Amino acid sequence: MVMFSSPGMIMLFITGVIILIVFFGGIITAIVQTVRGNLKVDYDAIAARNAVEDEERRRMKKLSKQR
């Protein structure tokens, strides 16, 4: 076991361990969910929403030019 010279070093070590656990836990969760298929992205829905927003923007531009 490593000898800690001060309470500050112990706190830093514990903080680092917690950060590593959270970091790797997030990565593992993302990989597992992707493998299971829960993180599938619905690109068709995103494309449809973007098309609707683009159409609205074009309509607003036309209206502002007509004035």
mmCIF file with all atom_site columns, C-alpha atoms in Angstrom:
data_model
loop_
_atom_site.group_PDB
_atom_site.id
_atom_site.type_symbol
_atom_site.label_atom_id
_atom_site.label_alt_id
_atom_site.label_comp_id
_atom_site.label_asym_id
_atom_site.label_entity_id
_atom_site.label_seq_id
_atom_site.pdbx_PDB_ins_code
_atom_site.Cartn_x
_atom_site.Cartn_y
_atom_site.Cartn_z
_atom_site.occupancy
_atom_site.B_iso_or_equiv
_atom_site.pdbx_formal_charge
_atom_site.auth_seq_id
_atom_site.auth_comp_id
_atom_site.auth_asym_id
_atom_site.auth_atom_id
_atom_site.pdbx_PDB_model_num
ATOM 1  C CA . MET A 1 1  ? 0.000   0.000  0.000   1.00 0.00 ? 1  MET A CA 1
ATOM 2  C CA . VAL A 1 2  ? 1.216   3.506  -0.785  1.00 0.00 ? 2  VAL A CA 1
ATOM 3  C CA . MET A 1 3  ? 2.097   5.637  2.210   1.00 0.00 ? 3  MET A CA 1
ATOM 4  C CA . PHE A 1 4  ? 0.219   8.943  2.164   1.00 0.00 ? 4  PHE A CA 1
ATOM 5  C CA . SER A 1 5  ? 2.158   11.834 3.639   1.00 0.00 ? 5  SER A CA 1
ATOM 6  C CA . SER A 1 6  ? -0.775  14.170 4.236   1.00 0.00 ? 6  SER A CA 1
ATOM 7  C CA . PRO A 1 7  ? -4.578  14.192 4.513   1.00 0.00 ? 7  PRO A CA 1
ATOM 8  C CA . GLY A 1 8  ? -4.650  16.291 1.326   1.00 0.00 ? 8  GLY A CA 1
ATOM 9  C CA . MET A 1 9  ? -3.065  13.483 -0.659  1.00 0.00 ? 9  MET A CA 1
ATOM 10 C CA . ILE A 1 10 ? -5.612  11.011 0.718   1.00 0.00 ? 10 ILE A CA 1
ATOM 11 C CA . MET A 1 11 ? -8.471  13.310 -0.332  1.00 0.00 ? 11 MET A CA 1
ATOM 12 C CA . LEU A 1 12 ? -6.984  13.731 -3.830  1.00 0.00 ? 12 LEU A CA 1
ATOM 13 C CA . PHE A 1 13 ? -6.557  9.975  -4.173  1.00 0.00 ? 13 PHE A CA 1
ATOM 14 C CA . ILE A 1 14 ? -10.158 9.261  -3.118  1.00 0.00 ? 14 ILE A CA 1
ATOM 15 C CA . THR A 1 15 ? -11.483 12.016 -5.423  1.00 0.00 ? 15 THR A CA 1
ATOM 16 C CA . GLY A 1 16 ? -9.485  10.590 -8.342  1.00 0.00 ? 16 GLY A CA 1
ATOM 17 C CA . VAL A 1 17 ? -10.785 7.073  -7.716  1.00 0.00 ? 17 VAL A CA 1
ATOM 18 C CA . ILE A 1 18 ? -14.401 8.325  -7.620  1.00 0.00 ? 18 ILE A CA 1
ATOM 19 C CA . ILE A 1 19 ? -13.928 10.280 -10.882 1.00 0.00 ? 19 ILE A CA 1
ATOM 20 C CA . LEU A 1 20 ? -12.418 7.202  -12.583 1.00 0.00 ? 20 LEU A CA 1
ATOM 21 C CA . ILE A 1 21 ? -15.286 4.979  -11.410 1.00 0.00 ? 21 ILE A CA 1
ATOM 22 C CA . VAL A 1 22 ? -17.895 7.441  -12.740 1.00 0.00 ? 22 VAL A CA 1
ATOM 23 C CA . PHE A 1 23 ? -16.003 7.906  -16.034 1.00 0.00 ? 23 PHE A CA 1
ATOM 24 C CA . PHE A 1 24 ? -15.580 4.209  -16.785 1.00 0.00 ? 24 PHE A CA 1
ATOM 25 C CA . GLY A 1 25 ? -19.100 3.460  -15.543 1.00 0.00 ? 25 GLY A CA 1
ATOM 26 C CA . GLY A 1 26 ? -20.479 5.909  -18.101 1.00 0.00 ? 26 GLY A CA 1
ATOM 27 C CA . ILE A 1 27 ? -18.433 4.400  -20.919 1.00 0.00 ? 27 ILE A CA 1
ATOM 28 C CA . ILE A 1 28 ? -19.448 0.845  -20.018 1.00 0.00 ? 28 ILE A CA 1
ATOM 29 C CA . THR A 1 29 ? -23.117 1.874  -19.749 1.00 0.00 ? 29 THR A CA 1
ATOM 30 C CA . ALA A 1 30 ? -23.010 3.518  -23.191 1.00 0.00 ? 30 ALA A CA 1
ATOM 31 C CA . ILE A 1 31 ? -21.397 0.427  -24.761 1.00 0.00 ? 31 ILE A CA 1
ATOM 32 C CA . VAL A 1 32 ? -23.894 -1.961 -23.122 1.00 0.00 ? 32 VAL A CA 1
ATOM 33 C CA . GLN A 1 33 ? -26.911 0.133  -24.146 1.00 0.00 ? 33 GLN A CA 1
ATOM 34 C CA . THR A 1 34 ? -25.632 0.420  -27.725 1.00 0.00 ? 34 THR A CA 1
ATOM 35 C CA . VAL A 1 35 ? -25.096 -3.346 -27.953 1.00 0.00 ? 35 VAL A CA 1
ATOM 36 C CA . ARG A 1 36 ? -28.612 -3.940 -26.613 1.00 0.00 ? 36 ARG A CA 1
ATOM 37 C CA . GLY A 1 37 ? -29.985 -1.479 -29.144 1.00 0.00 ? 37 GLY A CA 1
ATOM 38 C CA . ASN A 1 38 ? -31.463 1.020  -26.687 1.00 0.00 ? 38 ASN A CA 1
ATOM 39 C CA . LEU A 1 39 ? -29.406 3.928  -28.010 1.00 0.00 ? 39 LEU A CA 1
ATOM 40 C CA . LYS A 1 40 ? -30.516 3.674  -31.634 1.00 0.00 ? 40 LYS A CA 1
ATOM 41 C CA . VAL A 1 41 ? -30.793 7.072  -33.282 1.00 0.00 ? 41 VAL A CA 1
ATOM 42 C CA . ASP A 1 42 ? -33.920 7.668  -35.353 1.00 0.00 ? 42 ASP A CA 1
ATOM 43 C CA . TYR A 1 43 ? -32.322 9.547  -38.241 1.00 0.00 ? 43 TYR A CA 1
ATOM 44 C CA . ASP A 1 44 ? -35.582 9.636  -40.244 1.00 0.00 ? 44 ASP A CA 1
ATOM 45 C CA . ALA A 1 45 ? -37.400 11.499 -37.471 1.00 0.00 ? 45 ALA A CA 1
ATOM 46 C CA . ILE A 1 46 ? -34.513 13.967 -37.119 1.00 0.00 ? 46 ILE A CA 1
ATOM 47 C CA . ALA A 1 47 ? -34.431 14.570 -40.884 1.00 0.00 ? 47 ALA A CA 1
ATOM 48 C CA . ALA A 1 48 ? -38.204 15.134 -40.967 1.00 0.00 ? 48 ALA A CA 1
ATOM 49 C CA . ARG A 1 49 ? -38.042 17.635 -38.114 1.00 0.00 ? 49 ARG A CA 1
ATOM 50 C CA . ASN A 1 50 ? -35.144 19.493 -39.784 1.00 0.00 ? 50 ASN A CA 1
ATOM 51 C CA . ALA A 1 51 ? -37.058 19.649 -43.070 1.00 0.00 ? 51 ALA A CA 1
ATOM 52 C CA . VAL A 1 52 ? -40.088 21.166 -41.338 1.00 0.00 ? 52 VAL A CA 1
ATOM 53 C CA . GLU A 1 53 ? -37.891 23.767 -39.617 1.00 0.00 ? 53 GLU A CA 1
ATOM 54 C CA . ASP A 1 54 ? -36.138 24.635 -42.903 1.00 0.00 ? 54 ASP A CA 1
ATOM 55 C CA . GLU A 1 55 ? -39.495 25.077 -44.625 1.00 0.00 ? 55 GLU A CA 1
ATOM 56 C CA . GLU A 1 56 ? -40.652 27.434 -41.866 1.00 0.00 ? 56 GLU A CA 1
ATOM 57 C CA . ARG A 1 57 ? -37.452 29.473 -42.182 1.00 0.00 ? 57 ARG A CA 1
ATOM 58 C CA . ARG A 1 58 ? -37.895 29.770 -45.967 1.00 0.00 ? 58 ARG A CA 1
ATOM 59 C CA . ARG A 1 59 ? -41.509 30.873 -45.538 1.00 0.00 ? 59 ARG A CA 1
ATOM 60 C CA . MET A 1 60 ? -40.479 33.536 -43.003 1.00 0.00 ? 60 MET A CA 1
ATOM 61 C CA . LYS A 1 61 ? -37.760 34.831 -45.358 1.00 0.00 ? 61 LYS A CA 1
ATOM 62 C CA . LYS A 1 62 ? -40.263 35.112 -48.235 1.00 0.00 ? 62 LYS A CA 1
ATOM 63 C CA . LEU A 1 63 ? -42.713 36.997 -46.022 1.00 0.00 ? 63 LEU A CA 1
ATOM 64 C CA . SER A 1 64 ? -40.037 39.432 -44.850 1.00 0.00 ? 64 SER A CA 1
ATOM 65 C CA . LYS A 1 65 ? -38.895 40.083 -48.460 1.00 0.00 ? 65 LYS A CA 1
ATOM 66 C CA . GLN A 1 66 ? -42.442 40.787 -49.658 1.00 0.00 ? 66 GLN A CA 1
ATOM 67 C CA . ARG A 1 67 ? -42.864 43.676 -47.227 1.00 0.00 ? 67 ARG A CA 1
#
